[in-house]
Amino acid sequence: MLSKNLVLLASAGLILAQRPDNTSICDYYTNALLDENNSTNQYTLLTLVVNTALIGNYTKPNVGIMVPGILAPGTYNDTDINLLPYFNGALKSSNRGGDIGVAINFLDDGGAVPLMMNKPSNGTESQQYKLLTHLYEYFGVLLGCSLVGTPGYPAYSGQNSQGRVHKFMNLNEYELGYFITQVGLSAASFGVSTEDVTAVGHALAKLFAYRCAPETVVVPSQGPHLQSICQADTCPLSPNDTCSAYPSSIEPAVANATLAGGEGSNSTSSSNHSSTTTRAMKAPTSTSSVIPASANIGSEGMAFSFAVLGAATFALVTLL
């Protein structure tokens, strides 16, 4: 039924009708695209959106918006972006409670192949399965899926503080902006309106894009926690910063130089409290964005929050 509905959307060249204010993004588009708003369909919709955001377009038909994908190298604001090393074990960027990050391969159970079959992984015991299912659950909360935590849509069971999860990544505004843009393009590729894509971008920016942001509730059952993901010195500072509450953000050390592709550092430079970042921005390879012209309206909506901040014109490496 999703395929049939996307055919109608693509042939009409239109997005869906305006969403009522009293209906969440998740509930509205689940009903519109899958014909019935139930827990299984909500989980299916979030699977499609997350998988497409990660690996790019794989469903046919879609409404004609190209999604390069978070795992693909690209550019953002004329800056080269390569997020794959945070996922494939190339960097010691995962926080497992110690003083240094550890390298974990989150693509250890089939990589893109099961994602193209609308699955998280080939099995259920892998790091890939844990990451992808946490992403489905987490984004379900962010997008207001009303049936998260009921049979058919498991409740989020990951970490409560994204600030601490991302301690060893030292992500900057370009990397976060690229991530959020891919999430927005993925949603738009399934017919989500520009207004709703923009709303998603604003929500993600408010939660994750301000360095040293105060504790915030994301998952109601977990209460308020530190959630800022953009932790490099160049990230826009929260107006109500609580930098002393955050652990120092440390540039990830290289675990596999071949896979890292120039990302990471073998030093232990940190940010947020005193230091400068050792990772240098690579020179742009072109003056154009990887975002195609057909998606410019949606990407501008995602850019709005960072433009307001006066930072880079405006996505979440949520290794949960």
PDB file of N, CA and C in Angstrom, residues 147-190:
ATOM      1  N   LEU A 147       2.059   5.375  19.555  1.00  0.00           N
ATOM      2  CA  LEU A 147       1.981   3.978  19.980  1.00  0.00           C
ATOM      3  C   LEU A 147       3.338   3.373  20.314  1.00  0.00           C
ATOM      4  N   VAL A 148       4.361   4.218  20.438  1.00  0.00           N
ATOM      5  CA  VAL A 148       5.651   3.724  20.924  1.00  0.00           C
ATOM      6  C   VAL A 148       5.447   3.160  22.329  1.00  0.00           C
ATOM      7  N   GLY A 149       5.992   1.981  22.562  1.00  0.00           N
ATOM      8  CA  GLY A 149       5.841   1.354  23.870  1.00  0.00           C
ATOM      9  C   GLY A 149       4.645   0.432  23.964  1.00  0.00           C
ATOM     10  N   THR A 150       3.972   0.203  22.832  1.00  0.00           N
ATOM     11  CA  THR A 150       2.861  -0.754  22.799  1.00  0.00           C
ATOM     12  C   THR A 150       3.271  -1.933  21.931  1.00  0.00           C
ATOM     13  N   PRO A 151       2.555  -3.061  21.997  1.00  0.00           N
ATOM     14  CA  PRO A 151       2.908  -4.204  21.160  1.00  0.00           C
ATOM     15  C   PRO A 151       2.999  -3.808  19.684  1.00  0.00           C
ATOM     16  N   GLY A 152       4.125  -4.138  19.065  1.00  0.00           N
ATOM     17  CA  GLY A 152       4.352  -3.766  17.680  1.00  0.00           C
ATOM     18  C   GLY A 152       5.317  -2.615  17.518  1.00  0.00           C
ATOM     19  N   TYR A 153       5.534  -1.845  18.589  1.00  0.00           N
ATOM     20  CA  TYR A 153       6.483  -0.727  18.531  1.00  0.00           C
ATOM     21  C   TYR A 153       7.156  -0.612  19.891  1.00  0.00           C
ATOM     22  N   PRO A 154       8.325  -1.226  20.066  1.00  0.00           N
ATOM     23  CA  PRO A 154       8.988  -1.230  21.381  1.00  0.00           C
ATOM     24  C   PRO A 154       9.333   0.173  21.852  1.00  0.00           C
ATOM     25  N   ALA A 155       9.327   0.369  23.148  1.00  0.00           N
ATOM     26  CA  ALA A 155       9.747   1.626  23.752  1.00  0.00           C
ATOM     27  C   ALA A 155      11.254   1.802  23.588  1.00  0.00           C
ATOM     28  N   TYR A 156      11.708   3.037  23.595  1.00  0.00           N
ATOM     29  CA  TYR A 156      13.135   3.317  23.483  1.00  0.00           C
ATOM     30  C   TYR A 156      13.867   2.766  24.696  1.00  0.00           C
ATOM     31  N   SER A 157      14.937   2.023  24.446  1.00  0.00           N
ATOM     32  CA  SER A 157      15.670   1.377  25.535  1.00  0.00           C
ATOM     33  C   SER A 157      17.142   1.768  25.547  1.00  0.00           C
ATOM     34  N   GLY A 158      17.488   2.877  24.874  1.00  0.00           N
ATOM     35  CA  GLY A 158      18.876   3.295  24.800  1.00  0.00           C
ATOM     36  C   GLY A 158      19.271   4.268  25.896  1.00  0.00           C
ATOM     37  N   GLN A 159      20.417   4.907  25.701  1.00  0.00           N
ATOM     38  CA  GLN A 159      20.974   5.817  26.687  1.00  0.00           C
ATOM     39  C   GLN A 159      20.117   7.070  26.849  1.00  0.00           C
ATOM     40  N   ASN A 160      20.180   7.678  28.044  1.00  0.00           N
ATOM     41  CA  ASN A 160      19.328   8.834  28.306  1.00  0.00           C
ATOM     42  C   ASN A 160      19.988  10.171  27.986  1.00  0.00           C
ATOM     43  N   SER A 161      21.307  10.216  27.818  1.00  0.00           N
ATOM     44  CA  SER A 161      22.017  11.465  27.559  1.00  0.00           C
ATOM     45  C   SER A 161      22.812  11.376  26.270  1.00  0.00           C
ATOM     46  N   GLN A 162      22.338  12.056  25.239  1.00  0.00           N
ATOM     47  CA  GLN A 162      23.090  12.074  23.987  1.00  0.00           C
ATOM     48  C   GLN A 162      24.380  12.881  24.128  1.00  0.00           C
ATOM     49  N   GLY A 163      24.408  13.819  25.062  1.00  0.00           N
ATOM     50  CA  GLY A 163      25.637  14.555  25.318  1.00  0.00           C
ATOM     51  C   GLY A 163      26.763  13.634  25.746  1.00  0.00           C
ATOM     52  N   ARG A 164      26.452  12.684  26.605  1.00  0.00           N
ATOM     53  CA  ARG A 164      27.479  11.742  27.062  1.00  0.00           C
ATOM     54  C   ARG A 164      27.761  10.668  26.008  1.00  0.00           C
ATOM     55  N   VAL A 165      26.741  10.259  25.276  1.00  0.00           N
ATOM     56  CA  VAL A 165      26.946   9.270  24.209  1.00  0.00           C
ATOM     57  C   VAL A 165      27.967   9.772  23.197  1.00  0.00           C
ATOM     58  N   HIS A 166      27.907  11.081  22.896  1.00  0.00           N
ATOM     59  CA  HIS A 166      28.740  11.655  21.846  1.00  0.00           C
ATOM     60  C   HIS A 166      30.011  12.323  22.375  1.00  0.00           C
ATOM     61  N   LYS A 167      30.374  12.026  23.590  1.00  0.00           N
ATOM     62  CA  LYS A 167      31.529  12.645  24.242  1.00  0.00           C
ATOM     63  C   LYS A 167      32.811  12.483  23.436  1.00  0.00           C
ATOM     64  N   PHE A 168      33.008  11.337  22.808  1.00  0.00           N
ATOM     65  CA  PHE A 168      34.265  11.057  22.121  1.00  0.00           C
ATOM     66  C   PHE A 168      34.170  11.282  20.611  1.00  0.00           C
ATOM     67  N   MET A 169      33.223  12.092  20.183  1.00  0.00           N
ATOM     68  CA  MET A 169      33.063  12.374  18.748  1.00  0.00           C
ATOM     69  C   MET A 169      33.469  13.797  18.379  1.00  0.00           C
ATOM     70  N   ASN A 170      33.236  14.746  19.280  1.00  0.00           N
ATOM     71  CA  ASN A 170      33.583  16.142  19.027  1.00  0.00           C
ATOM     72  C   ASN A 170      32.987  16.627  17.700  1.00  0.00           C
ATOM     73  N   LEU A 171      31.719  16.348  17.498  1.00  0.00           N
ATOM     74  CA  LEU A 171      31.057  16.693  16.239  1.00  0.00           C
ATOM     75  C   LEU A 171      30.911  18.198  16.101  1.00  0.00           C
ATOM     76  N   ASN A 172      31.042  18.677  14.858  1.00  0.00           N
ATOM     77  CA  ASN A 172      30.892  20.101  14.595  1.00  0.00           C
ATOM     78  C   ASN A 172      29.580  20.377  13.867  1.00  0.00           C
ATOM     79  N   GLU A 173      29.287  21.659  13.636  1.00  0.00           N
ATOM     80  CA  GLU A 173      27.998  22.046  13.067  1.00  0.00           C
ATOM     81  C   GLU A 173      27.815  21.584  11.628  1.00  0.00           C
ATOM     82  N   TYR A 174      28.916  21.396  10.896  1.00  0.00           N
ATOM     83  CA  TYR A 174      28.797  20.920   9.524  1.00  0.00           C
ATOM     84  C   TYR A 174      28.374  19.453   9.500  1.00  0.00           C
ATOM     85  N   GLU A 175      29.004  18.659  10.357  1.00  0.00           N
ATOM     86  CA  GLU A 175      28.655  17.242  10.422  1.00  0.00           C
ATOM     87  C   GLU A 175      27.215  17.051  10.896  1.00  0.00           C
ATOM     88  N   LEU A 176      26.839  17.794  11.939  1.00  0.00           N
ATOM     89  CA  LEU A 176      25.472  17.684  12.429  1.00  0.00           C
ATOM     90  C   LEU A 176      24.481  18.207  11.399  1.00  0.00           C
ATOM     91  N   GLY A 177      24.837  19.298  10.724  1.00  0.00           N
ATOM     92  CA  GLY A 177      23.958  19.844   9.697  1.00  0.00           C
ATOM     93  C   GLY A 177      23.737  18.878   8.557  1.00  0.00           C
ATOM     94  N   TYR A 178      24.793  18.176   8.149  1.00  0.00           N
ATOM     95  CA  TYR A 178      24.655  17.182   7.079  1.00  0.00           C
ATOM     96  C   TYR A 178      23.736  16.046   7.520  1.00  0.00           C
ATOM     97  N   PHE A 179      23.926  15.591   8.764  1.00  0.00           N
ATOM     98  CA  PHE A 179      23.089  14.511   9.282  1.00  0.00           C
ATOM     99  C   PHE A 179      21.617  14.924   9.282  1.00  0.00           C
ATOM    100  N   ILE A 180      21.337  16.082   9.841  1.00  0.00           N
ATOM    101  CA  ILE A 180      19.951  16.529   9.950  1.00  0.00           C
ATOM    102  C   ILE A 180      19.335  16.755   8.580  1.00  0.00           C
ATOM    103  N   THR A 181      20.129  17.261   7.636  1.00  0.00           N
ATOM    104  CA  THR A 181      19.630  17.450   6.276  1.00  0.00           C
ATOM    105  C   THR A 181      19.216  16.125   5.656  1.00  0.00           C
ATOM    106  N   GLN A 182      19.996  15.069   5.877  1.00  0.00           N
ATOM    107  CA  GLN A 182      19.639  13.761   5.322  1.00  0.00           C
ATOM    108  C   GLN A 182      18.344  13.230   5.927  1.00  0.00           C
ATOM    109  N   VAL A 183      18.148  13.472   7.229  1.00  0.00           N
ATOM    110  CA  VAL A 183      16.890  13.074   7.863  1.00  0.00           C
ATOM    111  C   VAL A 183      15.725  13.816   7.219  1.00  0.00           C
ATOM    112  N   GLY A 184      15.911  15.128   6.999  1.00  0.00           N
ATOM    113  CA  GLY A 184      14.854  15.917   6.374  1.00  0.00           C
ATOM    114  C   GLY A 184      14.566  15.487   4.947  1.00  0.00           C
ATOM    115  N   LEU A 185      15.609  15.222   4.170  1.00  0.00           N
ATOM    116  CA  LEU A 185      15.414  14.767   2.793  1.00  0.00           C
ATOM    117  C   LEU A 185      14.717  13.406   2.758  1.00  0.00           C
ATOM    118  N   SER A 186      15.074  12.541   3.692  1.00  0.00           N
ATOM    119  CA  SER A 186      14.422  11.242   3.758  1.00  0.00           C
ATOM    120  C   SER A 186      12.932  11.394   3.990  1.00  0.00           C
ATOM    121  N   ALA A 187      12.561  12.227   4.969  1.00  0.00           N
ATOM    122  CA  ALA A 187      11.143  12.462   5.238  1.00  0.00           C
ATOM    123  C   ALA A 187      10.453  13.056   4.019  1.00  0.00           C
ATOM    124  N   ALA A 188      11.100  14.036   3.383  1.00  0.00           N
ATOM    125  CA  ALA A 188      10.507  14.673   2.207  1.00  0.00           C
ATOM    126  C   ALA A 188      10.334  13.692   1.055  1.00  0.00           C
ATOM    127  N   SER A 189      11.225  12.711   0.945  1.00  0.00           N
ATOM    128  CA  SER A 189      11.135  11.747  -0.154  1.00  0.00           C
ATOM    129  C   SER A 189       9.907  10.857  -0.047  1.00  0.00           C
ATOM    130  N   PHE A 190       9.310  10.798   1.157  1.00  0.00           N
ATOM    131  CA  PHE A 190       8.078  10.033   1.339  1.00  0.00           C
ATOM    132  C   PHE A 190       6.839  10.926   1.330  1.00  0.00           C
TER     133      PHE A 190
END
